[in-house]
Amino acid sequence: LAYVNSTDPTQSYDNTVFHRLVTGFVLQGGGFKFNEAGTDTATTFPTLTKLPPVANEPGISNTRGTIAFAKGGDPNSATSEFFFNLEDNSGSLD
């Protein structure tokens, strides 16, 4: 909730964009913001400032319609990015 409640514009989900869509798999966002004054990709879509990672919270399955944090190889590496499961992904993501 720190990203949702943040008053720091560099750490807030305000003006973030969905940057990854894999049809029938996931829709991902929370990694980049939209800056109307940007002049190239890096300044138009700057990365969201990351807060410290959160601990993994196993137990909720990645079924269709659920939301989850995106993580790297470390299960405790979730920061700002999240995704919606567009199908039942419990077999590959749980």
PDB file of C-alpha atoms in Angstrom:
ATOM      1  CA  LEU A   1       0.000   0.000   0.000  1.00  0.00           C
ATOM      2  CA  ALA A   2       3.002   2.306   0.233  1.00  0.00           C
ATOM      3  CA  TYR A   3       2.803   2.961  -3.535  1.00  0.00           C
ATOM      4  CA  VAL A   4      -0.961   3.543  -3.383  1.00  0.00           C
ATOM      5  CA  ASN A   5      -0.773   5.934  -0.429  1.00  0.00           C
ATOM      6  CA  SER A   6       2.482   7.700  -1.335  1.00  0.00           C
ATOM      7  CA  THR A   7       2.515  11.486  -1.633  1.00  0.00           C
ATOM      8  CA  ASP A   8       5.936  11.303  -3.315  1.00  0.00           C
ATOM      9  CA  PRO A   9       5.184  11.445  -7.065  1.00  0.00           C
ATOM     10  CA  THR A  10       8.246   9.296  -7.865  1.00  0.00           C
ATOM     11  CA  GLN A  11       6.918   6.471  -5.648  1.00  0.00           C
ATOM     12  CA  SER A  12       3.203   6.697  -6.405  1.00  0.00           C
ATOM     13  CA  TYR A  13       1.118   4.577  -8.764  1.00  0.00           C
ATOM     14  CA  ASP A  14      -0.438   7.818 -10.095  1.00  0.00           C
ATOM     15  CA  ASN A  15       0.305   8.104 -13.841  1.00  0.00           C
ATOM     16  CA  THR A  16       1.821   4.634 -14.088  1.00  0.00           C
ATOM     17  CA  VAL A  17       1.231   2.651 -17.265  1.00  0.00           C
ATOM     18  CA  PHE A  18       0.625  -0.962 -18.165  1.00  0.00           C
ATOM     19  CA  HIS A  19       3.752  -1.963 -20.048  1.00  0.00           C
ATOM     20  CA  ARG A  20       3.350  -5.680 -20.695  1.00  0.00           C
ATOM     21  CA  LEU A  21       0.466  -7.658 -22.120  1.00  0.00           C
ATOM     22  CA  VAL A  22       0.740 -11.337 -22.918  1.00  0.00           C
ATOM     23  CA  THR A  23      -2.652 -12.348 -24.287  1.00  0.00           C
ATOM     24  CA  GLY A  24      -4.123 -15.207 -22.285  1.00  0.00           C
ATOM     25  CA  PHE A  25      -1.457 -14.846 -19.590  1.00  0.00           C
ATOM     26  CA  VAL A  26      -0.882 -11.501 -17.794  1.00  0.00           C
ATOM     27  CA  LEU A  27      -1.295  -7.728 -17.962  1.00  0.00           C
ATOM     28  CA  GLN A  28       1.575  -6.050 -16.082  1.00  0.00           C
ATOM     29  CA  GLY A  29       2.076  -2.531 -14.735  1.00  0.00           C
ATOM     30  CA  GLY A  30       3.618  -0.535 -11.930  1.00  0.00           C
ATOM     31  CA  GLY A  31       7.132  -0.206 -13.310  1.00  0.00           C
ATOM     32  CA  PHE A  32       6.926   2.989 -15.356  1.00  0.00           C
ATOM     33  CA  LYS A  33       5.247   6.375 -15.121  1.00  0.00           C
ATOM     34  CA  PHE A  34       3.990   8.566 -17.973  1.00  0.00           C
ATOM     35  CA  ASN A  35       5.630  11.987 -18.261  1.00  0.00           C
ATOM     36  CA  GLU A  36       3.912  14.134 -20.882  1.00  0.00           C
ATOM     37  CA  ALA A  37       6.925  16.462 -21.080  1.00  0.00           C
ATOM     38  CA  GLY A  38       9.325  13.647 -21.959  1.00  0.00           C
ATOM     39  CA  THR A  39      11.381  13.894 -25.138  1.00  0.00           C
ATOM     40  CA  ASP A  40      12.463  10.265 -25.544  1.00  0.00           C
ATOM     41  CA  THR A  41      11.473   6.856 -24.192  1.00  0.00           C
ATOM     42  CA  ALA A  42      13.537   7.199 -21.004  1.00  0.00           C
ATOM     43  CA  THR A  43      12.080  10.596 -20.082  1.00  0.00           C
ATOM     44  CA  THR A  44       8.534   9.899 -21.302  1.00  0.00           C
ATOM     45  CA  PHE A  45       8.366   6.595 -19.372  1.00  0.00           C
ATOM     46  CA  PRO A  46      10.700   6.963 -16.373  1.00  0.00           C
ATOM     47  CA  THR A  47      10.888   4.070 -13.944  1.00  0.00           C
ATOM     48  CA  LEU A  48       8.995   4.220 -10.699  1.00  0.00           C
ATOM     49  CA  THR A  49      11.311   4.649  -7.720  1.00  0.00           C
ATOM     50  CA  LYS A  50      11.384   1.286  -5.969  1.00  0.00           C
ATOM     51  CA  LEU A  51      10.750   0.864  -2.275  1.00  0.00           C
ATOM     52  CA  PRO A  52      12.388  -2.041  -0.403  1.00  0.00           C
ATOM     53  CA  PRO A  53      11.138  -5.473  -1.538  1.00  0.00           C
ATOM     54  CA  VAL A  54       8.303  -7.160   0.306  1.00  0.00           C
ATOM     55  CA  ALA A  55       8.371 -10.694   1.663  1.00  0.00           C
ATOM     56  CA  ASN A  56       6.646 -13.377  -0.367  1.00  0.00           C
ATOM     57  CA  GLU A  57       3.081 -14.107   0.729  1.00  0.00           C
ATOM     58  CA  PRO A  58       2.372 -17.622  -0.546  1.00  0.00           C
ATOM     59  CA  GLY A  59      -1.031 -19.167  -0.312  1.00  0.00           C
ATOM     60  CA  ILE A  60      -3.132 -17.169  -2.765  1.00  0.00           C
ATOM     61  CA  SER A  61      -3.269 -18.893  -6.132  1.00  0.00           C
ATOM     62  CA  ASN A  62      -2.674 -17.157  -9.479  1.00  0.00           C
ATOM     63  CA  THR A  63      -6.133 -17.925 -10.818  1.00  0.00           C
ATOM     64  CA  ARG A  64      -7.923 -15.907 -13.486  1.00  0.00           C
ATOM     65  CA  GLY A  65      -8.735 -12.364 -12.370  1.00  0.00           C
ATOM     66  CA  THR A  66      -6.339 -12.231  -9.412  1.00  0.00           C
ATOM     67  CA  ILE A  67      -3.617  -9.635  -8.945  1.00  0.00           C
ATOM     68  CA  ALA A  68      -0.070 -10.427  -7.832  1.00  0.00           C
ATOM     69  CA  PHE A  69       3.295  -8.752  -7.408  1.00  0.00           C
ATOM     70  CA  ALA A  70       5.833  -9.386 -10.160  1.00  0.00           C
ATOM     71  CA  LYS A  71       9.038 -10.911  -8.822  1.00  0.00           C
ATOM     72  CA  GLY A  72      12.436 -11.905 -10.126  1.00  0.00           C
ATOM     73  CA  GLY A  73      14.176 -15.178  -9.304  1.00  0.00           C
ATOM     74  CA  ASP A  74      14.043 -14.418  -5.570  1.00  0.00           C
ATOM     75  CA  PRO A  75      10.553 -15.003  -4.109  1.00  0.00           C
ATOM     76  CA  ASN A  76      11.144 -12.038  -1.773  1.00  0.00           C
ATOM     77  CA  SER A  77      12.014  -9.568  -4.566  1.00  0.00           C
ATOM     78  CA  ALA A  78       8.621  -7.927  -5.248  1.00  0.00           C
ATOM     79  CA  THR A  79       8.735  -4.125  -5.402  1.00  0.00           C
ATOM     80  CA  SER A  80       6.389  -1.923  -7.457  1.00  0.00           C
ATOM     81  CA  GLU A  81       5.399  -4.093 -10.424  1.00  0.00           C
ATOM     82  CA  PHE A  82       2.195  -6.100 -10.380  1.00  0.00           C
ATOM     83  CA  PHE A  83       0.133  -8.119 -12.827  1.00  0.00           C
ATOM     84  CA  PHE A  84      -3.383  -9.339 -13.403  1.00  0.00           C
ATOM     85  CA  ASN A  85      -3.793 -13.016 -14.231  1.00  0.00           C
ATOM     86  CA  LEU A  86      -5.796 -13.170 -17.466  1.00  0.00           C
ATOM     87  CA  GLU A  87      -6.200 -16.948 -17.202  1.00  0.00           C
ATOM     88  CA  ASP A  88      -5.624 -19.600 -14.557  1.00  0.00           C
ATOM     89  CA  ASN A  89      -1.828 -19.403 -14.160  1.00  0.00           C
ATOM     90  CA  SER A  90      -1.664 -21.404 -10.939  1.00  0.00           C
ATOM     91  CA  GLY A  91       0.155 -24.277 -12.670  1.00  0.00           C
ATOM     92  CA  SER A  92       3.069 -22.086 -13.805  1.00  0.00           C
ATOM     93  CA  LEU A  93       3.201 -19.205 -11.295  1.00  0.00           C
ATOM     94  CA  ASP A  94       2.272 -20.633  -7.890  1.00  0.00           C
TER      95      ASP A  94
END
